[in-house]
mmCIF file of C-alpha atoms and ligand atoms in Angstrom:
data_model
loop_
_atom_site.group_PDB
_atom_site.id
_atom_site.type_symbol
_atom_site.label_atom_id
_atom_site.label_comp_id
_atom_site.label_asym_id
_atom_site.label_seq_id
_atom_site.Cartn_x
_atom_site.Cartn_y
_atom_site.Cartn_z
ATOM 1 C CA MET Z 1218 -3.131 -16.021 4.921
ATOM 2 C CA LYS Z 1219 -1.067 -12.915 3.102
ATOM 3 C CA ILE Z 1220 -0.794 -14.655 -0.424
ATOM 4 C CA SER Z 1221 0.218 -13.086 -3.490
ATOM 5 C CA PHE Z 1222 0.609 -14.080 -7.168
ATOM 6 C CA ASP Z 1223 2.660 -12.509 -9.939
ATOM 7 C CA LEU Z 1224 1.333 -11.833 -12.827
ATOM 8 C CA ASP Z 1225 3.958 -11.823 -16.464
ATOM 9 C CA ASP Z 1226 4.406 -16.191 -16.900
ATOM 10 C CA THR Z 1227 2.055 -17.014 -13.910
ATOM 11 C CA LEU Z 1228 -1.659 -15.245 -13.893
ATOM 12 C CA VAL Z 1229 -0.783 -13.639 -17.534
ATOM 13 C CA CYS Z 1230 0.844 -16.585 -19.767
ATOM 14 C CA ARG Z 1231 1.016 -15.197 -23.607
ATOM 15 C CA GLN Z 1232 2.129 -18.850 -25.103
ATOM 16 C CA ASN Z 1233 -0.406 -19.672 -28.238
ATOM 17 C CA ASN Z 1234 -1.150 -23.221 -25.605
ATOM 18 C CA ILE Z 1235 -1.949 -21.612 -22.673
ATOM 19 C CA PRO Z 1236 -5.590 -21.596 -22.653
ATOM 20 C CA GLN Z 1237 -7.623 -18.387 -21.559
ATOM 21 C CA GLU Z 1238 -10.412 -17.173 -18.667
ATOM 22 C CA PRO Z 1239 -13.154 -16.522 -21.190
ATOM 23 C CA ASN Z 1240 -13.214 -13.099 -21.599
ATOM 24 C CA PRO Z 1241 -15.482 -10.713 -19.580
ATOM 25 C CA ILE Z 1242 -14.727 -6.839 -20.320
ATOM 26 C CA PRO Z 1243 -17.497 -5.084 -22.126
ATOM 27 C CA PHE Z 1244 -16.312 -4.019 -25.095
ATOM 28 C CA PHE Z 1245 -16.000 -0.729 -24.863
ATOM 29 C CA LEU Z 1246 -12.597 -1.314 -22.631
ATOM 30 C CA LYS Z 1247 -11.398 -3.180 -24.599
ATOM 31 C CA PRO Z 1248 -8.820 -1.073 -25.433
ATOM 32 C CA TRP Z 1249 -7.814 -0.468 -22.219
ATOM 33 C CA PHE Z 1250 -7.321 -3.766 -21.060
ATOM 34 C CA ARG Z 1251 -5.652 -5.648 -23.802
ATOM 35 C CA GLU Z 1252 -4.198 -8.765 -21.649
ATOM 36 C CA PRO Z 1253 -5.163 -11.617 -21.061
ATOM 37 C CA LEU Z 1254 -5.624 -14.221 -17.598
ATOM 38 C CA ARG Z 1255 -4.265 -17.833 -16.987
ATOM 39 C CA ALA Z 1256 -8.291 -20.486 -17.674
ATOM 40 C CA GLY Z 1257 -8.556 -21.221 -13.085
ATOM 41 C CA THR Z 1258 -7.367 -17.947 -11.932
ATOM 42 C CA CYS Z 1259 -11.487 -16.620 -11.349
ATOM 43 C CA GLN Z 1260 -12.486 -19.749 -9.450
ATOM 44 C CA LEU Z 1261 -8.967 -19.457 -7.540
ATOM 45 C CA MET Z 1262 -9.166 -16.116 -6.381
ATOM 46 C CA THR Z 1263 -12.873 -16.511 -5.858
ATOM 47 C CA THR Z 1264 -12.060 -20.113 -3.069
ATOM 48 C CA LEU Z 1265 -9.090 -18.231 -1.467
ATOM 49 C CA ARG Z 1266 -10.881 -15.238 -0.347
ATOM 50 C CA LYS Z 1267 -13.630 -17.309 0.970
ATOM 51 C CA GLN Z 1268 -11.847 -19.281 2.503
ATOM 52 C CA SER Z 1269 -10.758 -15.594 4.057
ATOM 53 C CA HIS Z 1270 -7.250 -15.300 2.679
ATOM 54 C CA GLU Z 1271 -6.039 -12.001 1.486
ATOM 55 C CA ILE Z 1272 -4.943 -12.054 -2.349
ATOM 56 C CA CYS Z 1273 -1.861 -9.509 -3.655
ATOM 57 C CA ILE Z 1274 0.021 -9.120 -6.934
ATOM 58 C CA TYR Z 1275 3.582 -8.356 -6.790
ATOM 59 C CA THR Z 1276 5.039 -7.689 -9.835
ATOM 60 C CA SER Z 1277 8.369 -6.530 -11.364
ATOM 61 C CA SER Z 1278 6.296 -4.844 -14.413
ATOM 62 C CA TYR Z 1279 5.383 -1.035 -13.434
ATOM 63 C CA ARG Z 1280 1.902 -1.312 -14.314
ATOM 64 C CA SER Z 1281 -0.014 0.645 -12.693
ATOM 65 C CA PRO Z 1282 -2.105 -0.471 -9.523
ATOM 66 C CA PHE Z 1283 -4.880 1.498 -10.174
ATOM 67 C CA TYR Z 1284 -4.913 -0.470 -13.664
ATOM 68 C CA ILE Z 1285 -4.482 -4.216 -12.367
ATOM 69 C CA ARG Z 1286 -7.750 -3.139 -9.095
ATOM 70 C CA CYS Z 1287 -9.514 -2.541 -12.482
ATOM 71 C CA TRP Z 1288 -8.592 -5.585 -14.265
ATOM 72 C CA PHE Z 1289 -8.990 -7.910 -11.593
ATOM 73 C CA TRP Z 1290 -12.416 -6.364 -10.506
ATOM 74 C CA LEU Z 1291 -13.809 -7.418 -14.194
ATOM 75 C CA TYR Z 1292 -13.263 -10.420 -13.339
ATOM 76 C CA GLY Z 1293 -15.051 -9.735 -9.712
ATOM 77 C CA ILE Z 1294 -11.937 -9.869 -8.457
ATOM 78 C CA THR Z 1295 -11.046 -8.149 -5.336
ATOM 79 C CA LEU Z 1296 -7.768 -7.451 -4.801
ATOM 80 C CA GLY Z 1297 -5.863 -6.714 -1.563
ATOM 81 C CA GLU Z 1298 -2.376 -4.863 -2.163
ATOM 82 C CA VAL Z 1299 -1.082 -4.452 -5.368
ATOM 83 C CA ILE Z 1300 2.947 -4.043 -5.289
ATOM 84 C CA ASN Z 1301 4.276 -3.224 -8.599
ATOM 85 C CA GLN Z 1302 7.796 -2.339 -9.370
ATOM 86 C CA THR Z 1303 7.598 0.918 -8.460
ATOM 87 C CA VAL Z 1304 6.270 0.249 -5.032
ATOM 88 C CA HIS Z 1305 8.850 -2.619 -4.640
ATOM 89 C CA ASN Z 1306 11.498 0.238 -4.732
ATOM 90 C CA GLN Z 1307 10.072 2.873 -2.595
ATOM 91 C CA HIS Z 1308 9.751 0.028 0.185
ATOM 92 C CA LEU Z 1309 12.867 -1.351 -0.327
ATOM 93 C CA GLN Z 1310 14.772 1.939 -0.445
ATOM 94 C CA ASN Z 1311 13.330 2.675 3.625
ATOM 95 C CA SER Z 1312 13.739 -0.620 4.821
ATOM 96 C CA GLN Z 1313 17.527 0.411 3.914
ATOM 97 C CA ARG Z 1314 19.017 -2.628 3.296
ATOM 98 C CA ARG Z 1315 21.813 -3.428 0.892
ATOM 99 C CA ASP Z 1316 21.143 -6.378 -0.846
ATOM 100 C CA ARG Z 1317 18.335 -5.618 -3.818
ATOM 101 C CA PRO Z 1318 15.771 -9.003 -4.415
ATOM 102 C CA SER Z 1319 14.055 -8.613 -7.345
ATOM 103 C CA LYS Z 1320 10.794 -9.475 -5.103
ATOM 104 C CA ASP Z 1321 11.052 -9.302 -1.102
ATOM 105 C CA PRO Z 1322 7.214 -10.316 0.149
ATOM 106 C CA ARG Z 1323 8.187 -10.317 3.691
ATOM 107 C CA LEU Z 1324 8.669 -6.598 3.567
ATOM 108 C CA PHE Z 1325 4.491 -6.793 2.866
ATOM 109 C CA GLY Z 1326 3.736 -9.169 5.499
ATOM 110 C CA ILE Z 1327 3.061 -11.956 2.804
ATOM 111 C CA HIS Z 1328 3.153 -15.578 4.091
ATOM 112 C CA LEU Z 1329 3.338 -16.813 0.049
ATOM 113 C CA HIS Z 1330 4.065 -15.862 -3.371
ATOM 114 C CA ILE Z 1331 3.046 -17.368 -6.418
ATOM 115 C CA ASP Z 1332 5.602 -16.812 -8.829
ATOM 116 C CA ASP Z 1333 7.207 -18.805 -11.774
ATOM 117 C CA SER Z 1334 10.535 -17.228 -11.781
ATOM 118 C CA GLU Z 1335 13.606 -19.298 -10.703
ATOM 119 C CA GLY Z 1336 15.543 -16.319 -9.503
ATOM 120 C CA VAL Z 1337 13.024 -15.839 -6.888
ATOM 121 C CA LYS Z 1338 12.612 -19.150 -5.393
ATOM 122 C CA GLN Z 1339 16.019 -18.747 -4.613
ATOM 123 C CA GLU Z 1340 15.866 -15.675 -3.872
ATOM 124 C CA GLY Z 1341 13.554 -16.740 -1.304
ATOM 125 C CA LYS Z 1342 15.686 -19.646 -0.122
ATOM 126 C CA LYS Z 1343 17.933 -17.149 0.866
ATOM 127 C CA LEU Z 1344 16.274 -14.822 2.767
ATOM 128 C CA GLY Z 1345 13.825 -16.996 4.372
ATOM 129 C CA PHE Z 1346 10.268 -16.071 2.746
ATOM 130 C CA ARG Z 1347 8.231 -19.139 1.407
ATOM 131 C CA VAL Z 1348 7.521 -19.085 -2.615
ATOM 132 C CA CYS Z 1349 5.021 -21.467 -4.621
ATOM 133 C CA GLN Z 1350 7.009 -21.710 -8.237
ATOM 134 C CA ILE Z 1351 4.660 -22.748 -10.720
ATOM 135 C CA SER Z 1352 5.453 -22.774 -14.409
ATOM 136 C CA PRO Z 1353 3.400 -21.807 -17.447
ATOM 137 C CA GLN Z 1354 3.649 -25.294 -19.154
ATOM 138 C CA ASP Z 1355 1.363 -26.636 -15.322
ATOM 139 C CA ASP Z 1356 -1.904 -28.202 -16.250
ATOM 140 C CA CYS Z 1357 -2.641 -28.402 -12.887
ATOM 141 C CA TRP Z 1358 -1.403 -25.112 -11.468
ATOM 142 C CA VAL Z 1359 -4.586 -24.197 -9.497
ATOM 143 C CA THR Z 1360 -4.739 -27.521 -7.861
ATOM 144 C CA ARG Z 1361 -0.523 -26.848 -6.628
ATOM 145 C CA VAL Z 1362 -1.196 -24.128 -5.087
ATOM 146 C CA PHE Z 1363 -4.808 -24.485 -3.221
ATOM 147 C CA GLU Z 1364 -2.504 -27.808 -1.534
ATOM 148 C CA GLU Z 1365 0.751 -25.153 -1.309
ATOM 149 C CA VAL Z 1366 -1.839 -23.467 0.796
ATOM 150 C CA GLN Z 1367 -3.843 -25.569 2.528
ATOM 151 C CA GLY Z 1368 -0.111 -26.838 3.847
ATOM 152 C CA LEU Z 1369 0.461 -23.900 5.240
ATOM 153 C CA SER Z 1370 -2.937 -22.899 6.764
ATOM 154 C CA ASP Z 1371 -3.056 -24.135 10.444
ATOM 155 C CA ARG Z 1372 0.091 -21.903 10.423
ATOM 156 C CA PHE Z 1373 -1.189 -18.772 10.048
HETATM 157 MG MG1 LIG A 1303 6.630 -13.877 -14.269
#
């Protein structure tokens, strides 16, 4: 199954009370990779990859796909597709659609998208793509994603 994750307020939570992954980045690379990664991300993604799922990033930010790929690689995670706002805009333009959803995982063959945004959840309902909505405050977020993936796994 192809699974995508949002970054801001889903995997990157800057609020003080939210636990972060231990930072494995060597000191000489730290000036380039300053962002924290939410605790649980590595365990979740490593397990999903072992179960043969493809892990993608789908962000409305303009962080470059190369930066995102390197950043996750430093945490031991190999990403599949990386979609930022530029890639999203290009695909939307090519599809010549009239509606302009903020995200459309179907354009990239993604089966499940993980996001904090209520707006994206509503777009999913309207356009027919699956969104697992996760709040930054949810301590059990890893379990919730696993459960969602498990519930869909026999379908794909
Ligand atoms: Mg977000």
